[in-house]
Coordinates of C-alpha atoms in Angstrom, one line a residue:
X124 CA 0.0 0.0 0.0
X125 CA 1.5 3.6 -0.9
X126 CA 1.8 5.8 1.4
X127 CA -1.5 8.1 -0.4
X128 CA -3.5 5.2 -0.1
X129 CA -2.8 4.7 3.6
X130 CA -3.7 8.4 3.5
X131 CA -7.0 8.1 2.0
X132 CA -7.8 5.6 4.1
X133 CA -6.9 7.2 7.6
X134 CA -8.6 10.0 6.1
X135 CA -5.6 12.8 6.3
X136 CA -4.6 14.9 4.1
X137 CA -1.8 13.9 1.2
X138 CA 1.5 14.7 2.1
X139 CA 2.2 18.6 0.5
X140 CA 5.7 16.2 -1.3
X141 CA 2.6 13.7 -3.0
X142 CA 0.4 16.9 -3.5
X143 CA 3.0 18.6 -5.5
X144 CA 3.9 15.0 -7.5
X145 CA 0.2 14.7 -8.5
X146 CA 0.6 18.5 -10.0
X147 CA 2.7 17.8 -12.3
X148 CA 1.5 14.2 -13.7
X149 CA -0.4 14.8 -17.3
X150 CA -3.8 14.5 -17.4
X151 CA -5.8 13.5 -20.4
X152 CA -6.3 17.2 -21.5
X153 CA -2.3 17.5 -21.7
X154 CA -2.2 14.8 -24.0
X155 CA -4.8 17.2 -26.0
X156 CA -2.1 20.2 -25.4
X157 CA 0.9 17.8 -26.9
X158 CA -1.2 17.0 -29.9
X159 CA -1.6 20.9 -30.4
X160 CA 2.5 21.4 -30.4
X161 CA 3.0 18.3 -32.4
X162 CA 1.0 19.4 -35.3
X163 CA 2.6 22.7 -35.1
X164 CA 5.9 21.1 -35.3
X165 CA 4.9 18.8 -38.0
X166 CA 3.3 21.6 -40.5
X167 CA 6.8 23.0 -40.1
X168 CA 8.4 20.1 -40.8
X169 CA 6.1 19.6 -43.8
X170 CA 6.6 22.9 -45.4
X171 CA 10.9 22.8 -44.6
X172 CA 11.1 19.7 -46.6
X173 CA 9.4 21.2 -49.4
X174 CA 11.9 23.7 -49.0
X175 CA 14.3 21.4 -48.9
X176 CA 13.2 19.7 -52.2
X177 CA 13.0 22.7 -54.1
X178 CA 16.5 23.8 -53.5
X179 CA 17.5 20.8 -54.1
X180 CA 15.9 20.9 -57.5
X181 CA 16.7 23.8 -58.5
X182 CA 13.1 24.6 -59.3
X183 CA 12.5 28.6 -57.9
X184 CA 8.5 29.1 -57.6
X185 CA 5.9 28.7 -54.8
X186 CA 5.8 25.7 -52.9
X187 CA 4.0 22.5 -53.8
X188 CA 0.9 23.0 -53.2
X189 CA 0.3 19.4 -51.5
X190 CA 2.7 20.2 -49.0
X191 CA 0.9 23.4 -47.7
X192 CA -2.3 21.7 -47.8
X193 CA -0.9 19.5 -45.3
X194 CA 0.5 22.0 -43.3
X195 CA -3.2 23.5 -43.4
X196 CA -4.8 20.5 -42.2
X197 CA -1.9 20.0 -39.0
X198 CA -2.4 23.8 -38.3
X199 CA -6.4 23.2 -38.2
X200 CA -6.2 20.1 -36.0
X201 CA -3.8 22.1 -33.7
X202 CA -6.1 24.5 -33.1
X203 CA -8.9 21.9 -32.7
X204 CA -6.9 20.6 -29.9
X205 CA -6.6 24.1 -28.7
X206 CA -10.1 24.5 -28.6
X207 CA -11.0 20.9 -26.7
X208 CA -8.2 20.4 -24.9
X209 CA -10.1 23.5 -22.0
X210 CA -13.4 21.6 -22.1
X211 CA -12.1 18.3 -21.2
X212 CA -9.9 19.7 -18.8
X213 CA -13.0 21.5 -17.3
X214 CA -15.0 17.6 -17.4
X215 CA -12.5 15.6 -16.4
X216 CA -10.0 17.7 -14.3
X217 CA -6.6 19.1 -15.5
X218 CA -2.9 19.1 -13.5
X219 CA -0.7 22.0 -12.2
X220 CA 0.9 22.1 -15.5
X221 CA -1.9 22.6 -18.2
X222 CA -1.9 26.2 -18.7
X223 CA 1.6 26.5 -18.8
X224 CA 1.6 23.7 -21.5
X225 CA -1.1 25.3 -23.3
X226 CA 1.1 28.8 -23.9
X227 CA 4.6 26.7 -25.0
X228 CA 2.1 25.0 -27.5
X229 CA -0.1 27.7 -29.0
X230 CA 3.8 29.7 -29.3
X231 CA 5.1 26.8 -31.9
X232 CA 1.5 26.2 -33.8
X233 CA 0.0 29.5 -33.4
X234 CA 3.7 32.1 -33.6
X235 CA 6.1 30.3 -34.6
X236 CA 4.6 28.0 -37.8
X237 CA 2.7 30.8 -39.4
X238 CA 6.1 32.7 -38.9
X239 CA 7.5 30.3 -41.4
X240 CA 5.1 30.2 -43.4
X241 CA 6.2 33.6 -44.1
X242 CA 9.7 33.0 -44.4
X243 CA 8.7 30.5 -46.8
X244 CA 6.8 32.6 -49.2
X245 CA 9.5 35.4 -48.7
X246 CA 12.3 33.1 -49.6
X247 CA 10.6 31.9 -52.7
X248 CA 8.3 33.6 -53.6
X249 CA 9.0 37.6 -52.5
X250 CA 12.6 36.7 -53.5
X251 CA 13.8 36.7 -50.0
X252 CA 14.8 40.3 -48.2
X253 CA 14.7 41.3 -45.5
X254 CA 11.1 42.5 -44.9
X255 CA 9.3 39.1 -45.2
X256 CA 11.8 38.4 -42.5
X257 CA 10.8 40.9 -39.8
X258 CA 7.2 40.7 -40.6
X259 CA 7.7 36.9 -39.6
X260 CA 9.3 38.2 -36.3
X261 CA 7.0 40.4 -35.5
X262 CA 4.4 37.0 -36.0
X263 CA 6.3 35.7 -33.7
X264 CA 7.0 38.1 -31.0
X265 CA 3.1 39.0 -31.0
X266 CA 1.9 35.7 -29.9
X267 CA 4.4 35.4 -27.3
X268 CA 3.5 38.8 -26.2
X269 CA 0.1 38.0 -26.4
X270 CA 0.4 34.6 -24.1
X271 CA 2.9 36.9 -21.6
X272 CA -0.1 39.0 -21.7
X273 CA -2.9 36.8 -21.0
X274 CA -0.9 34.7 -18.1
X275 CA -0.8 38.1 -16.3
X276 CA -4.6 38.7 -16.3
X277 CA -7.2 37.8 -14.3
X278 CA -9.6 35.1 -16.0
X279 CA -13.6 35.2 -16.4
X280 CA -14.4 38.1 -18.4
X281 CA -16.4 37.3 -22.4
X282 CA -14.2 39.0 -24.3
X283 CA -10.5 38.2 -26.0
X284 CA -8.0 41.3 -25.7
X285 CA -6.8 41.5 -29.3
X286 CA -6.9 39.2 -31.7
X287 CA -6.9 35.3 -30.4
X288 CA -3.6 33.8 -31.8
X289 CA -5.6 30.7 -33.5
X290 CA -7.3 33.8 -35.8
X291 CA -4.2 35.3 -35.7
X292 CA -2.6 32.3 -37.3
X293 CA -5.1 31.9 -39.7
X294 CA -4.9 35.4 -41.0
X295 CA -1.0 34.9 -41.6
X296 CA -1.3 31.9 -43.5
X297 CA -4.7 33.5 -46.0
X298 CA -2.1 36.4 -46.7
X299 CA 0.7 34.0 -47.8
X300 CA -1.6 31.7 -50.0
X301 CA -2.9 35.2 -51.9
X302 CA 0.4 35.7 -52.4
X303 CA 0.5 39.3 -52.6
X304 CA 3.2 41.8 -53.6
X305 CA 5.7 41.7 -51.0
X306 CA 5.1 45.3 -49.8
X307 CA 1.7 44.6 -49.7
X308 CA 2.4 41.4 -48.1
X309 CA 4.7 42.2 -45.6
X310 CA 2.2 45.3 -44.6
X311 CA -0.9 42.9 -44.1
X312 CA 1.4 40.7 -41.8
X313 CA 2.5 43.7 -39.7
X314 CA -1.4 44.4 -39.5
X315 CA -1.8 41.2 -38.1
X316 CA 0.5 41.4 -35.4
X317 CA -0.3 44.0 -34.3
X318 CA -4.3 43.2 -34.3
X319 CA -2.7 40.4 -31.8
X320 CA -1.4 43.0 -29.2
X321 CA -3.8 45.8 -29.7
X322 CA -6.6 46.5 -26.8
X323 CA -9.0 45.9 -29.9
X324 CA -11.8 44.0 -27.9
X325 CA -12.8 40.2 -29.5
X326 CA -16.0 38.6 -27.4
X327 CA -16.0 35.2 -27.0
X328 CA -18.3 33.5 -29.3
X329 CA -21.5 31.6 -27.2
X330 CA -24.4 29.2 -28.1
X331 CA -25.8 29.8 -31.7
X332 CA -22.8 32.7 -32.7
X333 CA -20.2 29.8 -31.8
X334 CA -21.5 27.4 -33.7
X335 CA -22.2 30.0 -36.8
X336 CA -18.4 30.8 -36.3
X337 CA -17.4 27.6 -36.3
X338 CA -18.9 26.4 -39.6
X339 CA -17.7 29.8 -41.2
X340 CA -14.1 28.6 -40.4
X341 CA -14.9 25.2 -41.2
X342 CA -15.6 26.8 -44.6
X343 CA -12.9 28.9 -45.4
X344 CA -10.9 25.8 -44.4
X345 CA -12.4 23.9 -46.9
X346 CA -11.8 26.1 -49.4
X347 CA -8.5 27.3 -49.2
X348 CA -8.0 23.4 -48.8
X349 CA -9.7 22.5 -51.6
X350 CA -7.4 24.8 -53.3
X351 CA -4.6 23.4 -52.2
X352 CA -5.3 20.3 -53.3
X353 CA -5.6 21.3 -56.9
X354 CA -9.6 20.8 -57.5
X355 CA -11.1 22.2 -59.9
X356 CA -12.2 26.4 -60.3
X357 CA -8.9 26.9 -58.0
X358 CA -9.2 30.8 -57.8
X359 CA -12.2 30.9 -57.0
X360 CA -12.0 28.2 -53.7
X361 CA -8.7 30.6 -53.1
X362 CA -10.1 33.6 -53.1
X363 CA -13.8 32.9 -51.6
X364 CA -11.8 30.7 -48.7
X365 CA -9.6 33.9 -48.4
X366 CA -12.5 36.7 -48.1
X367 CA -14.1 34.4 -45.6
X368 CA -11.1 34.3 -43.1
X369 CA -10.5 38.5 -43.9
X370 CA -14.3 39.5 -43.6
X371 CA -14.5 37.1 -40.3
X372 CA -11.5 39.2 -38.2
X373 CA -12.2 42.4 -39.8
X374 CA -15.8 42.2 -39.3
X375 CA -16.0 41.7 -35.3
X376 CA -13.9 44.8 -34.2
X377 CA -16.4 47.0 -36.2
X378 CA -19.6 45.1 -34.9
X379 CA -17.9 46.0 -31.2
X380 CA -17.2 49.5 -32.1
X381 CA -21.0 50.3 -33.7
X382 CA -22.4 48.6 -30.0
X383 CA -20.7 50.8 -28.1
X384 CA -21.5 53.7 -30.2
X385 CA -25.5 52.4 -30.2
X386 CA -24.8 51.5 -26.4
X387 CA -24.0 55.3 -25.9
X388 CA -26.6 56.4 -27.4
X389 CA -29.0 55.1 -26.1
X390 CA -27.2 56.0 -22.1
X391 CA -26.4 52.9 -20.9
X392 CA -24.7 53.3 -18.0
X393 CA -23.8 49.3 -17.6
X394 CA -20.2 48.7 -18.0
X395 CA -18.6 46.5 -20.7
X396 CA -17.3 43.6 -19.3
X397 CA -13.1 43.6 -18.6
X398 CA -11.2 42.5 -22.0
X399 CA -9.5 38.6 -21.4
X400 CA -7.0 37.0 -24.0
X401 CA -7.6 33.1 -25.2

């Protein structure tokens, strides 16, 4: 018999040297935060060695267009573990460990991936410089302000300060599959970025808005999957997949900004609720 079960059964209280061991054991939503970083990783991996290949053949041009569909599909089931790995953490209990875990992952699938994503259009695409570079760092830094950010608030508000890092993510890669001019390019990613760190105020989708937001995503997924998988009216899936993701983070700032505007109208006097990162 260990020496918690003799515990349990005398009925004292767990020694605080077991109470701190049973902090930092995974629970079954850690597993959930693992998948999220291991998908990140792996859509890197995916897009470096078709990097790799291309140098290697000597062939200059976007990349092959299998490879970032794959990439697309890792970075979609990262943030699906992202979004489940909090409920079943909330059902079935998490450890000491799980938010911590949950900020090292979204950094590699949600700052650092989409950050070579860039660097990967800017090498081959953009013909390389220096601005696709820093836009990429400034991907980067954003997200890990943003976590910094969020770890140092207080939690249970409805609303995301800034653009949520999954959206953020998103946002980077649409840019990069338009393939824009690199000025124009490099000008949308700062944009992004900085929508990640502003004090721009995103509520958290609920009941019939969550699930409407949800299949939105779902289909500017599919498209801009669908595209890069080669089927058929390819520009169109590209574009409409595109304008989905754009309208869909553009859109909700504006909708905040005209309800406090129709809010003061009217003289409401009841406070917004505090702004909270995801």
């Amino acid at each position: 018999m260990t020496a918690t079960s003799a515990a349990a059964l005398s009925g004292a209280a767990p020694a605080p040297e077991e109470q701190d061991a049973s902090r930092v054991r995974l629970a079954v939503a850690d597993y959930l935060t693992l998948g999220n970083a291991l998908c990140g990783f792996m859509a890197v991996w995916q897009l470096a060695s078709a990097q790799a290949a291309q140098v290697a053949s000597g062939t200059p041009g976007p990349l092959d267009r299998g490879a970032i569909a794959t990439a697309v599909v890792l970075l979609l089931a990262a943030a699906a573990c992202d979004l489940f790995d909090g409920r079943v953490a909330r059902k079935l209990g998490g450890s000491g460990m799980g938010a911590e875990l949950d900020n090292l992952a979204d950094v590699i699938s949600f700052g650092f991936a989409p950050a070579f994503f860039v660097v990967a259009w800017g090498t081959f695409t953009a013909d390389g410089g220096p601005l696709p570079i820093a836009a990429a760092a400034a991907v980067l830094l954003a997200v890990v302000v943003r976590l910094a950010r969020f770890s140092c608030e207080t939690p249970g508000t409805a609303s995301f300060t800034g653009l949520p890092s999954p959206f953020g993510a998103m946002a980077v890669i649409t840019i990069v599959l338009l393939n824009p001019p690199v000025l124009v390019g490099t000008a949308a990613v700062f944009f992004v970025a900085w929508l990640m760190v502003s004090r721009i105020v995103y509520p958290k989708p609920r009941g019939r808005i969550a699930f409407a937001v949800l299949a939105w995503i779902l289909g500017s997924v599919g498209c801009l999957a669908a595209w890069a998988m080669d089927a058929p009216a390819g520009d169109t899936l590209l574009y409409s997949g595109s304008s989905l993701v754009l309208v869909l983070i553009l859109a909700i700032p504006f909708y905040v900004f005209a309800t406090r505007r129709q809010g003061g109208r009217g003289g409401s006097e009841e406070p917004l609720p505090a702004p909270r990162e995801g």
